[in-house]
Coordinates of C-alpha atoms in Angstrom, one line a residue:
M28 CA -2.0 82.6 330.2
S29 CA -2.7 78.9 330.3
L30 CA 0.0 76.8 332.1
S31 CA 0.8 74.8 329.1
L32 CA 1.5 77.9 327.0
W33 CA 3.4 79.5 329.9
A34 CA 5.7 76.5 330.1
R35 CA 6.2 76.5 326.4
L36 CA 7.0 80.2 326.3
L37 CA 9.5 79.8 329.1
C38 CA 11.3 77.0 327.3
F39 CA 14.8 78.1 326.1
T40 CA 15.1 78.1 322.4
L41 CA 18.2 78.7 320.5
F42 CA 18.1 80.7 317.3
V43 CA 21.3 81.6 315.6
T44 CA 21.6 84.4 313.1
G45 CA 24.5 86.3 311.6
L46 CA 24.9 88.8 314.4
Q47 CA 23.0 87.3 317.3
V48 CA 22.5 84.2 319.3
H49 CA 19.0 84.2 320.8
A50 CA 18.8 81.9 323.8
A51 CA 16.0 83.2 326.1
P52 CA 12.4 82.6 326.8
R53 CA 10.1 84.3 324.3
T54 CA 7.5 86.3 326.1
V55 CA 6.1 88.9 323.6
F56 CA 3.9 88.6 320.5
I57 CA 2.7 90.9 317.8
Q58 CA -0.4 91.6 315.7
L59 CA 0.6 92.3 312.1
F60 CA -2.7 93.8 311.0
E61 CA -3.7 93.1 307.3
W62 CA -0.3 91.9 306.2
S63 CA 0.0 89.4 303.5
W64 CA 1.0 85.9 304.4
A65 CA 4.2 86.3 302.3
D66 CA 5.1 89.4 304.2
V67 CA 4.4 87.8 307.6
A68 CA 6.7 84.9 306.7
N69 CA 9.5 87.3 305.6
E70 CA 9.1 89.3 308.8
C71 CA 9.3 86.2 310.9
E72 CA 12.6 85.3 309.3
N73 CA 14.1 88.8 309.0
Y74 CA 13.0 90.4 312.3
L75 CA 10.6 88.6 314.6
G76 CA 12.6 85.4 315.0
P77 CA 16.0 87.1 315.6
A78 CA 14.4 89.6 317.9
G79 CA 12.9 86.9 320.2
F80 CA 9.2 87.3 319.6
S81 CA 7.1 84.3 320.7
A82 CA 4.3 84.6 318.1
V83 CA 2.5 86.6 315.5
Q84 CA -1.2 87.2 315.3
V85 CA -2.4 87.3 311.8
S86 CA -5.7 88.7 310.3
P87 CA -8.6 86.3 309.9
P88 CA -7.7 83.8 307.2
H89 CA -11.2 82.8 306.1
E90 CA -12.8 83.9 302.9
H91 CA -14.3 87.3 303.5
I92 CA -16.8 89.5 301.9
M93 CA -16.0 92.1 299.2
W94 CA -17.5 95.5 299.9
E95 CA -17.4 98.9 298.4
N96 CA -14.0 100.7 299.0
T97 CA -12.6 97.5 300.7
P98 CA -13.0 98.6 304.4
W99 CA -10.8 96.8 307.0
W100 CA -13.9 95.3 308.6
E101 CA -14.8 93.1 305.7
R102 CA -12.0 90.8 307.0
Y103 CA -14.3 90.1 310.0
Q104 CA -17.3 88.9 307.9
V105 CA -17.3 85.3 306.9
A106 CA -18.3 84.2 303.4
S107 CA -16.8 80.7 303.8
Y108 CA -14.1 78.9 305.8
N109 CA -12.0 78.5 302.7
L110 CA -8.6 80.0 303.3
N111 CA -8.7 82.5 300.5
S112 CA -8.4 86.2 301.6
R113 CA -6.6 89.3 300.5
S114 CA -3.7 88.2 302.6
G115 CA -3.2 85.1 300.4
N116 CA -4.4 81.5 299.7
E117 CA -4.2 78.3 301.7
A118 CA -0.8 77.3 300.3
E119 CA 0.6 80.7 301.1
F120 CA -0.9 80.5 304.6
A121 CA 0.7 77.1 305.2
D122 CA 4.1 78.3 303.9
M123 CA 3.9 81.3 306.3
V124 CA 3.2 79.0 309.3
R125 CA 6.0 76.7 308.4
R126 CA 8.5 79.5 307.9
C127 CA 7.6 81.3 311.1
Q128 CA 7.8 78.2 313.2
S129 CA 11.2 77.4 311.7
V130 CA 12.6 80.5 313.4
G131 CA 10.8 80.0 316.7
V132 CA 7.7 82.2 316.0
D133 CA 4.2 80.6 316.5
V134 CA 1.2 81.8 314.5
Y135 CA -2.0 82.8 316.2
A136 CA -5.0 83.1 313.9
D137 CA -7.8 85.7 314.5
A138 CA -10.8 83.4 314.5
V139 CA -14.3 84.8 313.7
I140 CA -16.7 82.2 315.0
N141 CA -19.5 84.4 316.5
H142 CA -21.1 85.4 313.2
T143 CA -20.9 85.4 309.4
T144 CA -21.9 88.5 307.5
G145 CA -23.8 91.7 308.0
I146 CA -24.9 92.4 304.4
P147 CA -27.9 91.2 302.3
G148 CA -25.7 89.0 300.1
G149 CA -22.8 89.0 297.7
V150 CA -19.7 87.1 296.5
G151 CA -16.7 86.5 298.7
F152 CA -13.1 87.1 297.9
G153 CA -12.7 83.6 296.5
G154 CA -15.9 83.7 294.5
T155 CA -18.3 82.1 297.0
A156 CA -21.9 83.3 296.7
F157 CA -24.0 83.9 299.8
T158 CA -27.0 85.7 301.3
H159 CA -27.3 87.0 304.9
Y160 CA -28.7 83.7 306.3
D161 CA -27.7 81.2 303.5
Y162 CA -24.2 79.9 302.8
P163 CA -24.6 77.0 300.5
G164 CA -23.1 73.8 301.8
L165 CA -22.3 75.6 305.1
Y166 CA -25.2 77.3 306.9
S167 CA -28.9 78.0 306.4
H168 CA -31.5 80.1 308.2
K169 CA -31.9 77.6 311.0
D170 CA -28.3 77.9 312.0
F171 CA -28.6 81.4 313.2
H172 CA -30.2 83.2 316.1
H173 CA -33.3 85.3 315.3
C174 CA -33.8 87.0 318.7
G175 CA -36.9 88.9 317.7
R176 CA -35.9 92.1 319.5
N177 CA -35.6 95.8 318.7
G178 CA -37.3 95.4 315.3
N179 CA -34.1 94.3 313.5
D180 CA -32.6 91.6 315.8
N181 CA -29.7 94.0 316.7
I182 CA -28.2 94.3 320.1
V183 CA -29.3 97.5 321.8
D184 CA -29.3 96.8 325.6
Y185 CA -25.8 95.8 326.7
S186 CA -27.1 95.2 330.2
D187 CA -29.1 92.2 328.9
R188 CA -27.2 89.0 328.7
Y189 CA -29.7 87.4 326.4
E190 CA -29.5 90.3 323.9
I191 CA -25.7 90.4 324.0
Q192 CA -25.4 86.7 323.2
N193 CA -28.4 86.0 321.0
C194 CA -29.0 89.2 319.0
E195 CA -26.9 90.5 316.2
L196 CA -23.8 92.7 316.6
V197 CA -24.4 95.5 314.0
D198 CA -26.4 93.2 311.7
L199 CA -23.9 90.4 311.7
A200 CA -25.8 87.1 311.3
D201 CA -25.4 85.5 314.7
L202 CA -24.5 81.8 314.7
A203 CA -26.5 79.5 316.9
T204 CA -23.4 78.2 318.8
E205 CA -25.6 76.1 321.1
T206 CA -26.4 73.7 318.3
E207 CA -24.3 70.6 317.6
Y208 CA -24.2 71.3 313.9
V209 CA -22.8 74.8 314.3
R210 CA -20.3 73.7 316.9
N211 CA -19.0 70.9 314.6
R212 CA -18.7 73.4 311.7
L213 CA -16.7 75.8 313.8
A214 CA -14.5 73.1 315.2
A215 CA -13.8 71.8 311.7
Y216 CA -12.6 75.3 310.7
L217 CA -10.3 75.6 313.8
N218 CA -9.0 72.1 313.3
K219 CA -8.2 72.9 309.7
L220 CA -6.0 75.7 310.9
L221 CA -4.4 73.5 313.6
D222 CA -3.6 70.9 310.9
L223 CA -1.7 73.6 309.1
G224 CA 0.4 74.3 312.2
V225 CA -1.4 77.2 313.8
A226 CA -0.6 77.4 317.5
G227 CA -3.3 79.6 318.9
F228 CA -6.5 81.6 318.3
R229 CA -7.7 85.0 319.2
I230 CA -11.5 84.5 319.5
D231 CA -13.1 87.6 318.0
A232 CA -16.3 88.9 319.7
A233 CA -16.0 86.1 322.4
K234 CA -18.2 88.2 324.7
H235 CA -21.1 87.5 322.4
I236 CA -20.7 83.7 322.6
P237 CA -21.7 81.9 325.9
A238 CA -18.6 80.4 327.5
Q239 CA -20.2 77.0 327.7
D240 CA -20.6 77.0 323.9
L241 CA -17.0 77.9 323.4
A242 CA -16.0 75.1 325.8
A243 CA -18.0 72.6 323.7
I244 CA -16.3 73.8 320.5
Y245 CA -12.8 73.6 322.1
S246 CA -13.6 70.1 323.3
R247 CA -13.7 69.1 319.6
L248 CA -10.2 70.3 318.8
K249 CA -7.7 67.7 317.7
R250 CA -4.9 69.1 319.9
S251 CA -4.3 71.8 322.5
A252 CA -3.9 75.4 321.3
Y253 CA -3.3 78.7 323.0
I254 CA -6.6 80.5 323.2
Y255 CA -7.3 84.1 324.1
H256 CA -10.7 85.9 324.1
E257 CA -11.8 89.3 323.0
V258 CA -14.0 90.2 325.9
I259 CA -14.7 94.0 325.9
Y260 CA -15.3 94.4 329.6
D261 CA -17.9 96.4 331.4
P262 CA -17.5 95.9 335.2
Q263 CA -21.2 96.7 335.6
G264 CA -22.3 94.5 332.7
P265 CA -23.6 90.9 332.8
I266 CA -20.6 89.4 331.0
Q267 CA -17.5 88.9 333.2
Y268 CA -13.9 88.0 332.4
S269 CA -14.1 85.1 334.9
E270 CA -16.6 83.2 332.7
Y271 CA -13.9 82.7 330.0
L272 CA -10.8 82.1 332.1
P273 CA -11.4 78.3 332.5
Y274 CA -11.1 78.0 328.7
G275 CA -8.3 80.4 327.9
D276 CA -6.9 83.9 328.5
V277 CA -8.6 87.2 328.1
M278 CA -7.6 90.5 326.5
A279 CA -7.4 93.1 329.3
Y280 CA -9.3 95.8 327.4
D281 CA -9.0 98.5 330.0
Y282 CA -5.2 98.2 330.3
P283 CA -4.5 100.5 327.3
R284 CA -6.8 103.1 328.8
V285 CA -5.2 103.0 332.2
L286 CA -1.7 103.1 330.7
A287 CA -2.6 106.1 328.5
G288 CA -4.2 107.9 331.4
G289 CA -1.3 107.4 333.7
L290 CA 1.1 108.9 331.1
R291 CA -1.2 111.7 329.9
F292 CA -2.4 112.8 333.3
K293 CA 1.0 112.4 334.9
D294 CA 0.0 109.8 337.5
A295 CA 3.0 107.5 338.2
E296 CA 1.3 105.9 341.1
R297 CA -1.6 104.8 338.9
L298 CA 1.0 103.1 336.7
H299 CA 2.4 101.4 339.8
R300 CA -1.1 99.9 340.4
I301 CA -1.8 99.2 336.8
A302 CA -2.8 95.6 337.3
E303 CA -5.5 96.4 339.9
G304 CA -8.9 95.2 338.8
F305 CA -7.6 93.0 336.0
P306 CA -7.4 89.2 335.9
D307 CA -4.2 87.5 337.2
S308 CA -1.1 88.2 335.1
K309 CA -1.0 84.6 333.8
D310 CA -4.5 85.0 332.4
S311 CA -4.2 88.4 330.7
I312 CA -3.1 89.8 327.3
V313 CA -1.9 93.4 327.6
F314 CA -1.5 95.9 324.8
T315 CA -1.2 99.6 324.1
T316 CA -3.5 99.6 321.1
N317 CA -5.0 97.3 318.4
H318 CA -7.0 97.7 315.2
D319 CA -10.2 98.2 317.1
L320 CA -9.0 100.7 319.7
E321 CA -7.2 103.0 317.4
R322 CA -10.4 103.4 315.4
H323 CA -13.2 103.1 318.0
D324 CA -11.5 104.7 321.1
A325 CA -8.5 106.7 319.8
S326 CA -9.0 109.5 322.3
S327 CA -8.6 107.1 325.3
V328 CA -5.5 105.1 324.2
L329 CA -2.1 105.8 322.8
S330 CA -1.5 105.2 319.1
Y331 CA 1.3 105.6 316.7
N332 CA -1.3 107.1 314.3
S333 CA -1.6 110.2 316.5
A334 CA 0.2 113.4 317.6
E335 CA 1.4 111.6 320.8
Q336 CA 4.1 109.4 319.3
R337 CA 6.5 110.1 322.2
L338 CA 4.0 109.1 324.8
Y339 CA 3.1 106.0 322.7
R340 CA 6.7 105.0 322.6
L341 CA 7.1 105.5 326.4
G342 CA 3.9 103.4 326.8
Q343 CA 5.5 100.6 324.9
V344 CA 8.6 100.8 327.1
F345 CA 6.5 100.7 330.3
M346 CA 4.3 97.8 329.1
L347 CA 7.3 95.7 328.1
A348 CA 9.2 96.5 331.3
W349 CA 6.4 96.0 333.8
P350 CA 5.8 92.4 335.0
Y351 CA 2.2 91.9 334.2
G352 CA 0.4 89.9 331.5
Y353 CA 1.5 88.6 328.1
P354 CA 2.3 91.7 326.0
Q355 CA 1.0 92.1 322.4
L356 CA 2.5 94.7 320.2
F357 CA 0.8 96.1 317.1
S358 CA 1.7 97.1 313.6
G359 CA -0.8 98.4 311.1
F360 CA -1.3 101.3 308.6
K361 CA -2.2 105.0 308.6
F362 CA -5.8 105.8 307.8
E363 CA -7.8 108.9 307.2
N364 CA -11.2 107.6 308.2
F365 CA -12.8 104.8 310.3
D366 CA -13.5 102.4 307.4
Q367 CA -10.3 102.8 305.4
G368 CA -8.7 99.4 304.6
P369 CA -5.1 98.6 303.9
P370 CA -3.3 99.5 300.7
L371 CA -4.1 96.9 298.0
T372 CA -2.5 95.7 294.7
S373 CA -4.4 95.8 291.4
E374 CA -5.5 92.2 292.3
M375 CA -7.1 93.5 295.5
K376 CA -4.6 91.8 297.7
S377 CA -2.7 93.3 300.6
H378 CA 0.1 95.5 299.2
P379 CA 3.7 94.5 300.1
V380 CA 4.8 96.2 303.3
F381 CA 8.5 96.6 302.3
D382 CA 10.1 97.8 299.0
Q383 CA 13.0 96.0 297.3
N384 CA 15.4 97.8 299.6
G385 CA 13.7 96.6 302.7
Q386 CA 12.2 100.0 303.5
C387 CA 8.7 100.2 305.0
V388 CA 6.3 101.6 302.4
A389 CA 3.6 104.1 303.4
P390 CA 0.9 103.9 304.6
W391 CA 2.2 100.8 306.4
T392 CA 3.6 102.1 309.7
C393 CA 6.0 99.3 310.8
E394 CA 6.0 100.8 314.3
H395 CA 7.3 97.5 315.7
R396 CA 10.5 98.3 313.9
L397 CA 11.2 101.4 316.0
P398 CA 14.7 101.0 317.4
E399 CA 13.7 100.5 321.0
V400 CA 11.2 97.8 320.4
A401 CA 13.6 95.0 319.7
A402 CA 15.6 96.1 322.7
M403 CA 12.6 96.0 325.0
V404 CA 11.5 92.6 323.7
D405 CA 14.9 91.4 324.7
F406 CA 14.5 93.1 328.1
R407 CA 11.2 91.4 328.6
N408 CA 12.7 88.0 327.7
Q409 CA 15.9 88.4 329.7
T410 CA 14.1 89.7 332.9
D411 CA 11.4 87.0 332.9
K412 CA 13.2 85.1 335.6
A413 CA 12.7 88.1 337.9
F414 CA 9.0 88.7 337.3
Y415 CA 8.6 91.2 340.1
I416 CA 9.4 94.9 340.9
S417 CA 12.0 96.1 343.4
N418 CA 13.4 99.6 344.1
W419 CA 10.2 101.3 343.1
W420 CA 10.4 105.1 343.2
S421 CA 8.3 107.9 341.8
N422 CA 7.8 111.6 342.4
G423 CA 4.1 110.9 342.5
K424 CA 3.5 112.5 339.2
D425 CA 5.6 112.1 336.0
Q426 CA 8.8 110.5 337.0
L427 CA 9.4 106.9 338.1
S428 CA 12.0 104.1 338.3
F429 CA 12.1 100.5 339.3
S430 CA 14.3 97.4 339.0
R431 CA 13.5 93.9 337.7
G432 CA 15.6 92.2 340.4
G433 CA 19.2 92.0 339.4
F434 CA 18.4 91.7 335.7
G435 CA 17.2 95.1 334.7
F436 CA 16.5 98.7 335.6
V437 CA 14.0 101.3 334.2
A438 CA 13.7 105.0 334.7
M439 CA 11.0 107.0 332.9
N440 CA 10.6 110.8 332.6
F441 CA 7.3 111.7 331.1
S442 CA 7.5 115.3 332.4
D443 CA 8.3 118.4 330.3
A444 CA 11.6 119.0 332.1
E445 CA 14.9 117.2 332.5
M446 CA 15.1 114.7 335.3
Q447 CA 18.3 114.3 337.4
R448 CA 18.9 112.1 340.4
D449 CA 20.6 109.0 341.9
F450 CA 18.6 105.9 341.2
A451 CA 18.8 102.7 343.3
T452 CA 19.2 99.6 341.2
S453 CA 20.0 95.9 341.9
L454 CA 22.4 95.6 339.0
T455 CA 26.0 94.4 339.4
P456 CA 28.3 97.4 339.5
G457 CA 29.7 98.4 336.1
A458 CA 29.0 100.2 332.9
Y459 CA 25.8 99.6 330.9
C460 CA 24.2 100.7 327.6
N461 CA 20.9 102.5 327.7
I462 CA 19.0 100.1 325.4
V463 CA 16.2 102.5 324.5
S464 CA 18.6 105.2 323.4
S465 CA 19.0 106.0 319.7
D466 CA 22.7 105.4 320.4
Y467 CA 22.1 101.7 321.1
N468 CA 22.3 98.9 318.4
P469 CA 20.1 96.0 319.6
R470 CA 21.7 93.5 317.2
T471 CA 25.3 94.1 318.3
K472 CA 24.4 95.3 321.8
T473 CA 26.8 98.2 321.5
C474 CA 26.6 101.9 322.2
T475 CA 28.9 104.9 322.5
E476 CA 27.7 106.3 325.8
S477 CA 27.6 104.4 329.1
W478 CA 25.6 104.5 332.4
T479 CA 27.6 103.5 335.4
V480 CA 26.2 101.5 338.4
T481 CA 28.3 102.2 341.5
S482 CA 29.6 99.8 344.1
R483 CA 26.5 100.7 346.2
G484 CA 24.1 99.9 343.3
Y485 CA 23.2 103.4 342.4
V486 CA 23.3 105.1 339.0
H487 CA 23.4 108.8 338.5
G488 CA 22.1 110.5 335.4
K489 CA 20.2 113.1 333.6
I490 CA 17.1 112.0 331.7
P491 CA 15.7 114.4 329.1
A492 CA 11.9 115.2 329.1
M493 CA 9.7 112.5 327.5
S494 CA 12.4 109.8 327.5
A495 CA 13.6 106.8 329.4
V496 CA 16.7 104.9 330.5
V497 CA 16.6 101.1 330.5
L498 CA 19.6 99.1 331.6
L499 CA 19.9 95.3 331.2
K500 CA 22.3 92.9 332.8
T501 CA 23.0 91.2 329.5
S502 CA 23.8 94.5 327.8
P503 CA 26.9 95.8 329.6
F504 CA 28.7 98.7 328.0
K505 CA 30.4 97.7 324.8
T506 CA 31.7 100.6 322.8
R507 CA 31.8 101.2 319.1
K508 CA 33.3 104.0 317.1
K509 CA 31.2 107.2 317.0

């Protein structure tokens, strides 16, 4: 994470809501995949702001193509840089940014700047006509790479740097980002978003753009922004994380696989070493899944859209408790096949996520609203001042515990049997709530059952199979009627 963003995220902000005063650093962001701008704005006000989220990543706001059966991936094909998509128009986008910022939540836009479209031609969501290499008033044939390889200009050899960065990713017209004209066009689009208050960008398909080209584009931005790059990493490949770190953070793409493997294959010590082989914590985005992984690599990662929901929830707890990286949570929709897009209205716009009673409407999943998520976001924020591990213990397989200095304690049992022992903590003696228990209310910070830390700093307890106990200095036991 860039130092300027790190400093901004660690600034103390005060947000007052009916039941909670939030005065802590904000250290967790979320991707609300395919949500409308109106729903994102409402979620900032109703949940993300009060829960202490730092930011929300929204779907690409540019005008996208319209394809048969409205697949999710049409959002990642650029018909124009007009802000007219199935999530909403420019006015709705600007209103969302303003409302989110007013409750302490920044907006990060998913920025598609490597390519335009991968179809022969058509009309975009806002009515803009185009062909594969001709976008009137924007780009023409000369503004794209035509690498002359493999009979169709597509990337085949991922060990070849030239091919990765000059040929087409699944037929997507590859922009000639080395030219001044293209750089200026892309910078103008990003500046437009900055003018509307966007605070940062996820750079889609960054691996396919030479780092020096990105640096040239960023140099044209009107003001600083938080930038993180999608670099799907191959340690044996020619494109390395390190190339992009001078210009922003990177998404640690193997982190979700290592996390899933440690839990699935009962390897607590691998979880202890989870940061090995990744960039420094300050440079890394960590996540359990995202829109790509749950479709492209579902067998290797944990997903809410699977039969492993209990492991997925434990994975979320571990990621938010472990002091590494800038965590990104995810909320999307259930799907039956790879291409399936989000639910749409009769006007082909993203369907509202919540009904009039505030209930999540299927197939939207709203997994970020699981009870333990708000509690763990609070844990991450409150323990930021102790960004290290102490009192590590594991059985070498499927049980572990650790402290976050004197601010928090975590014990996880991902075995199939109950776990019982005395755990060493660094917490002040007293009674605490288990903040990931269904018994805990994260808004009132109350519970009906307590965990007691002794005068020697130990806590004794029984932890059921596939569950966790998380104690937080700022959540001492406060009872409520059962």
